[in-house]
């Protein structure tokens, strides 16, 4: 919209926003179309995980023995994945309860989440029933090599994820300014990768490539790299969501 009178623009800042008055005759505000949240998010989740994309087995069939260890990978506190909803729903849906559930926050090269942040992200039930850890890509002892990418990168991931009997990744999908879109395999790589892998993933060649931009997946080198590594040690199940501006869930993709 364009107007001659001053307008107030809300700019996201921290957990809130800052209101800035700008001249209307020299300002154009572009916003995405608002998509309402699902009327019943839990029903949407159940429909998605019980009939996943690709004619795959439902989530309920994932754990086949109570001796198995389940790893759940999700984003850290810088991403609004609705973990407080998703993880309890996942735990409720499993027919067989695993021996252990480890929840790994994909910090990438970010700082670890504090105990208070983890509690806010996951809620009391998850903190009580699961072992929740921050990925530490700077600690060599916590890494396990999974292979070599076509680009020649020796990919190393969080060993807790690699050694688990069953693996689930969570994420949310939105346009990304150089990876094309977030979500999908990015939860694994670079989310729980070694720091040198993260640096190479963000180097000048990768970021500067003509296809490293908003909405482009085909021939995007970042997408090629993240998919290659994810396929070396893939999750057995993925749950991704889309969110609106209010962080309501608008869709499930399992």
PDB file of N, CA, C and O in Angstrom, residues 196-224:
ATOM      1  N   UNK A 196      32.888 -27.082  11.344  1.00  0.00           N
ATOM      2  CA  UNK A 196      33.557 -26.861  10.062  1.00  0.00           C
ATOM      3  C   UNK A 196      32.626 -27.152   8.893  1.00  0.00           C
ATOM      4  O   UNK A 196      32.726 -26.534   7.827  1.00  0.00           O
ATOM      5  N   UNK A 197      31.695 -28.096   9.077  1.00  0.00           N
ATOM      6  CA  UNK A 197      30.679 -28.344   8.057  1.00  0.00           C
ATOM      7  C   UNK A 197      29.752 -27.141   7.919  1.00  0.00           C
ATOM      8  O   UNK A 197      29.352 -26.774   6.810  1.00  0.00           O
ATOM      9  N   UNK A 198      29.393 -26.551   9.044  1.00  0.00           N
ATOM     10  CA  UNK A 198      28.508 -25.389   9.032  1.00  0.00           C
ATOM     11  C   UNK A 198      29.176 -24.218   8.322  1.00  0.00           C
ATOM     12  O   UNK A 198      28.546 -23.500   7.530  1.00  0.00           O
ATOM     13  N   UNK A 199      30.472 -24.029   8.558  1.00  0.00           N
ATOM     14  CA  UNK A 199      31.192 -22.939   7.902  1.00  0.00           C
ATOM     15  C   UNK A 199      31.280 -23.165   6.398  1.00  0.00           C
ATOM     16  O   UNK A 199      31.102 -22.226   5.609  1.00  0.00           O
ATOM     17  N   UNK A 200      31.535 -24.392   5.973  1.00  0.00           N
ATOM     18  CA  UNK A 200      31.612 -24.656   4.533  1.00  0.00           C
ATOM     19  C   UNK A 200      30.237 -24.522   3.887  1.00  0.00           C
ATOM     20  O   UNK A 200      30.119 -24.102   2.733  1.00  0.00           O
ATOM     21  N   UNK A 201      29.193 -24.861   4.628  1.00  0.00           N
ATOM     22  CA  UNK A 201      27.825 -24.740   4.120  1.00  0.00           C
ATOM     23  C   UNK A 201      27.472 -23.279   3.854  1.00  0.00           C
ATOM     24  O   UNK A 201      26.642 -22.987   2.986  1.00  0.00           O
ATOM     25  N   UNK A 202      28.098 -22.366   4.593  1.00  0.00           N
ATOM     26  CA  UNK A 202      27.816 -20.937   4.464  1.00  0.00           C
ATOM     27  C   UNK A 202      28.966 -20.176   3.810  1.00  0.00           C
ATOM     28  O   UNK A 202      29.084 -18.959   3.994  1.00  0.00           O
ATOM     29  N   UNK A 203      29.833 -20.861   3.059  1.00  0.00           N
ATOM     30  CA  UNK A 203      30.995 -20.157   2.512  1.00  0.00           C
ATOM     31  C   UNK A 203      30.604 -19.326   1.283  1.00  0.00           C
ATOM     32  O   UNK A 203      29.456 -19.323   0.837  1.00  0.00           O
ATOM     33  N   UNK A 204      31.596 -18.615   0.729  1.00  0.00           N
ATOM     34  CA  UNK A 204      31.318 -17.644  -0.338  1.00  0.00           C
ATOM     35  C   UNK A 204      30.748 -18.312  -1.582  1.00  0.00           C
ATOM     36  O   UNK A 204      29.852 -17.759  -2.235  1.00  0.00           O
ATOM     37  N   UNK A 205      31.244 -19.501  -1.927  1.00  0.00           N
ATOM     38  CA  UNK A 205      30.722 -20.185  -3.112  1.00  0.00           C
ATOM     39  C   UNK A 205      29.245 -20.521  -2.934  1.00  0.00           C
ATOM     40  O   UNK A 205      28.427 -20.271  -3.824  1.00  0.00           O
ATOM     41  N   UNK A 206      28.912 -21.098  -1.768  1.00  0.00           N
ATOM     42  CA  UNK A 206      27.534 -21.530  -1.540  1.00  0.00           C
ATOM     43  C   UNK A 206      26.571 -20.343  -1.499  1.00  0.00           C
ATOM     44  O   UNK A 206      25.526 -20.340  -2.161  1.00  0.00           O
ATOM     45  N   UNK A 207      26.928 -19.322  -0.733  1.00  0.00           N
ATOM     46  CA  UNK A 207      26.043 -18.169  -0.575  1.00  0.00           C
ATOM     47  C   UNK A 207      25.967 -17.345  -1.857  1.00  0.00           C
ATOM     48  O   UNK A 207      24.936 -16.774  -2.191  1.00  0.00           O
ATOM     49  N   UNK A 208      27.098 -17.283  -2.591  1.00  0.00           N
ATOM     50  CA  UNK A 208      27.155 -16.432  -3.768  1.00  0.00           C
ATOM     51  C   UNK A 208      26.633 -17.065  -5.045  1.00  0.00           C
ATOM     52  O   UNK A 208      26.557 -16.394  -6.086  1.00  0.00           O
ATOM     53  N   UNK A 209      26.259 -18.318  -5.002  1.00  0.00           N
ATOM     54  CA  UNK A 209      25.774 -19.003  -6.202  1.00  0.00           C
ATOM     55  C   UNK A 209      24.484 -18.357  -6.699  1.00  0.00           C
ATOM     56  O   UNK A 209      23.641 -17.917  -5.914  1.00  0.00           O
ATOM     57  N   UNK A 210      24.326 -18.312  -8.018  1.00  0.00           N
ATOM     58  CA  UNK A 210      23.171 -17.645  -8.604  1.00  0.00           C
ATOM     59  C   UNK A 210      21.855 -18.288  -8.171  1.00  0.00           C
ATOM     60  O   UNK A 210      20.808 -17.620  -8.111  1.00  0.00           O
ATOM     61  N   UNK A 211      21.866 -19.591  -7.850  1.00  0.00           N
ATOM     62  CA  UNK A 211      20.634 -20.275  -7.438  1.00  0.00           C
ATOM     63  C   UNK A 211      20.439 -20.316  -5.928  1.00  0.00           C
ATOM     64  O   UNK A 211      19.489 -20.945  -5.459  1.00  0.00           O
ATOM     65  N   UNK A 212      21.323 -19.677  -5.191  1.00  0.00           N
ATOM     66  CA  UNK A 212      21.185 -19.630  -3.724  1.00  0.00           C
ATOM     67  C   UNK A 212      20.332 -18.427  -3.358  1.00  0.00           C
ATOM     68  O   UNK A 212      20.847 -17.358  -2.988  1.00  0.00           O
ATOM     69  N   UNK A 213      19.029 -18.586  -3.473  1.00  0.00           N
ATOM     70  CA  UNK A 213      18.151 -17.452  -3.240  1.00  0.00           C
ATOM     71  C   UNK A 213      16.755 -17.934  -2.862  1.00  0.00           C
ATOM     72  O   UNK A 213      16.457 -19.127  -2.880  1.00  0.00           O
ATOM     73  N   UNK A 214      15.900 -16.987  -2.549  1.00  0.00           N
ATOM     74  CA  UNK A 214      14.537 -17.245  -2.104  1.00  0.00           C
ATOM     75  C   UNK A 214      13.789 -18.198  -3.041  1.00  0.00           C
ATOM     76  O   UNK A 214      13.749 -17.998  -4.250  1.00  0.00           O
ATOM     77  N   UNK A 215      13.201 -19.235  -2.481  1.00  0.00           N
ATOM     78  CA  UNK A 215      12.252 -20.055  -3.209  1.00  0.00           C
ATOM     79  C   UNK A 215      12.836 -20.992  -4.242  1.00  0.00           C
ATOM     80  O   UNK A 215      12.077 -21.725  -4.879  1.00  0.00           O
ATOM     81  N   UNK A 216      14.148 -21.011  -4.426  1.00  0.00           N
ATOM     82  CA  UNK A 216      14.766 -21.860  -5.450  1.00  0.00           C
ATOM     83  C   UNK A 216      15.294 -23.136  -4.798  1.00  0.00           C
ATOM     84  O   UNK A 216      16.135 -23.076  -3.891  1.00  0.00           O
ATOM     85  N   UNK A 217      14.800 -24.279  -5.242  1.00  0.00           N
ATOM     86  CA  UNK A 217      15.267 -25.571  -4.748  1.00  0.00           C
ATOM     87  C   UNK A 217      16.113 -26.296  -5.794  1.00  0.00           C
ATOM     88  O   UNK A 217      17.145 -26.887  -5.467  1.00  0.00           O
ATOM     89  N   UNK A 218      15.699 -26.252  -7.042  1.00  0.00           N
ATOM     90  CA  UNK A 218      16.419 -26.958  -8.100  1.00  0.00           C
ATOM     91  C   UNK A 218      17.757 -26.279  -8.375  1.00  0.00           C
ATOM     92  O   UNK A 218      17.828 -25.058  -8.538  1.00  0.00           O
ATOM     93  N   UNK A 219      18.823 -27.099  -8.407  1.00  0.00           N
ATOM     94  CA  UNK A 219      20.181 -26.637  -8.676  1.00  0.00           C
ATOM     95  C   UNK A 219      20.657 -25.586  -7.691  1.00  0.00           C
ATOM     96  O   UNK A 219      21.561 -24.798  -7.983  1.00  0.00           O
ATOM     97  N   UNK A 220      20.066 -25.579  -6.510  1.00  0.00           N
ATOM     98  CA  UNK A 220      20.552 -24.738  -5.411  1.00  0.00           C
ATOM     99  C   UNK A 220      21.615 -25.546  -4.671  1.00  0.00           C
ATOM    100  O   UNK A 220      21.314 -26.610  -4.129  1.00  0.00           O
ATOM    101  N   UNK A 221      22.876 -25.088  -4.636  1.00  0.00           N
ATOM    102  CA  UNK A 221      23.931 -25.909  -4.041  1.00  0.00           C
ATOM    103  C   UNK A 221      23.722 -26.198  -2.560  1.00  0.00           C
ATOM    104  O   UNK A 221      24.149 -27.245  -2.063  1.00  0.00           O
ATOM    105  N   UNK A 222      23.056 -25.297  -1.836  1.00  0.00           N
ATOM    106  CA  UNK A 222      22.793 -25.560  -0.427  1.00  0.00           C
ATOM    107  C   UNK A 222      21.785 -26.684  -0.264  1.00  0.00           C
ATOM    108  O   UNK A 222      21.930 -27.543   0.611  1.00  0.00           O
ATOM    109  N   UNK A 223      20.762 -26.689  -1.123  1.00  0.00           N
ATOM    110  CA  UNK A 223      19.797 -27.784  -1.067  1.00  0.00           C
ATOM    111  C   UNK A 223      20.459 -29.107  -1.444  1.00  0.00           C
ATOM    112  O   UNK A 223      20.195 -30.148  -0.830  1.00  0.00           O
ATOM    113  N   UNK A 224      21.317 -29.081  -2.440  1.00  0.00           N
ATOM    114  CA  UNK A 224      22.007 -30.308  -2.848  1.00  0.00           C
ATOM    115  C   UNK A 224      22.864 -30.852  -1.714  1.00  0.00           C
ATOM    116  O   UNK A 224      22.893 -32.069  -1.462  1.00  0.00           O
TER     117      UNK A 224
END
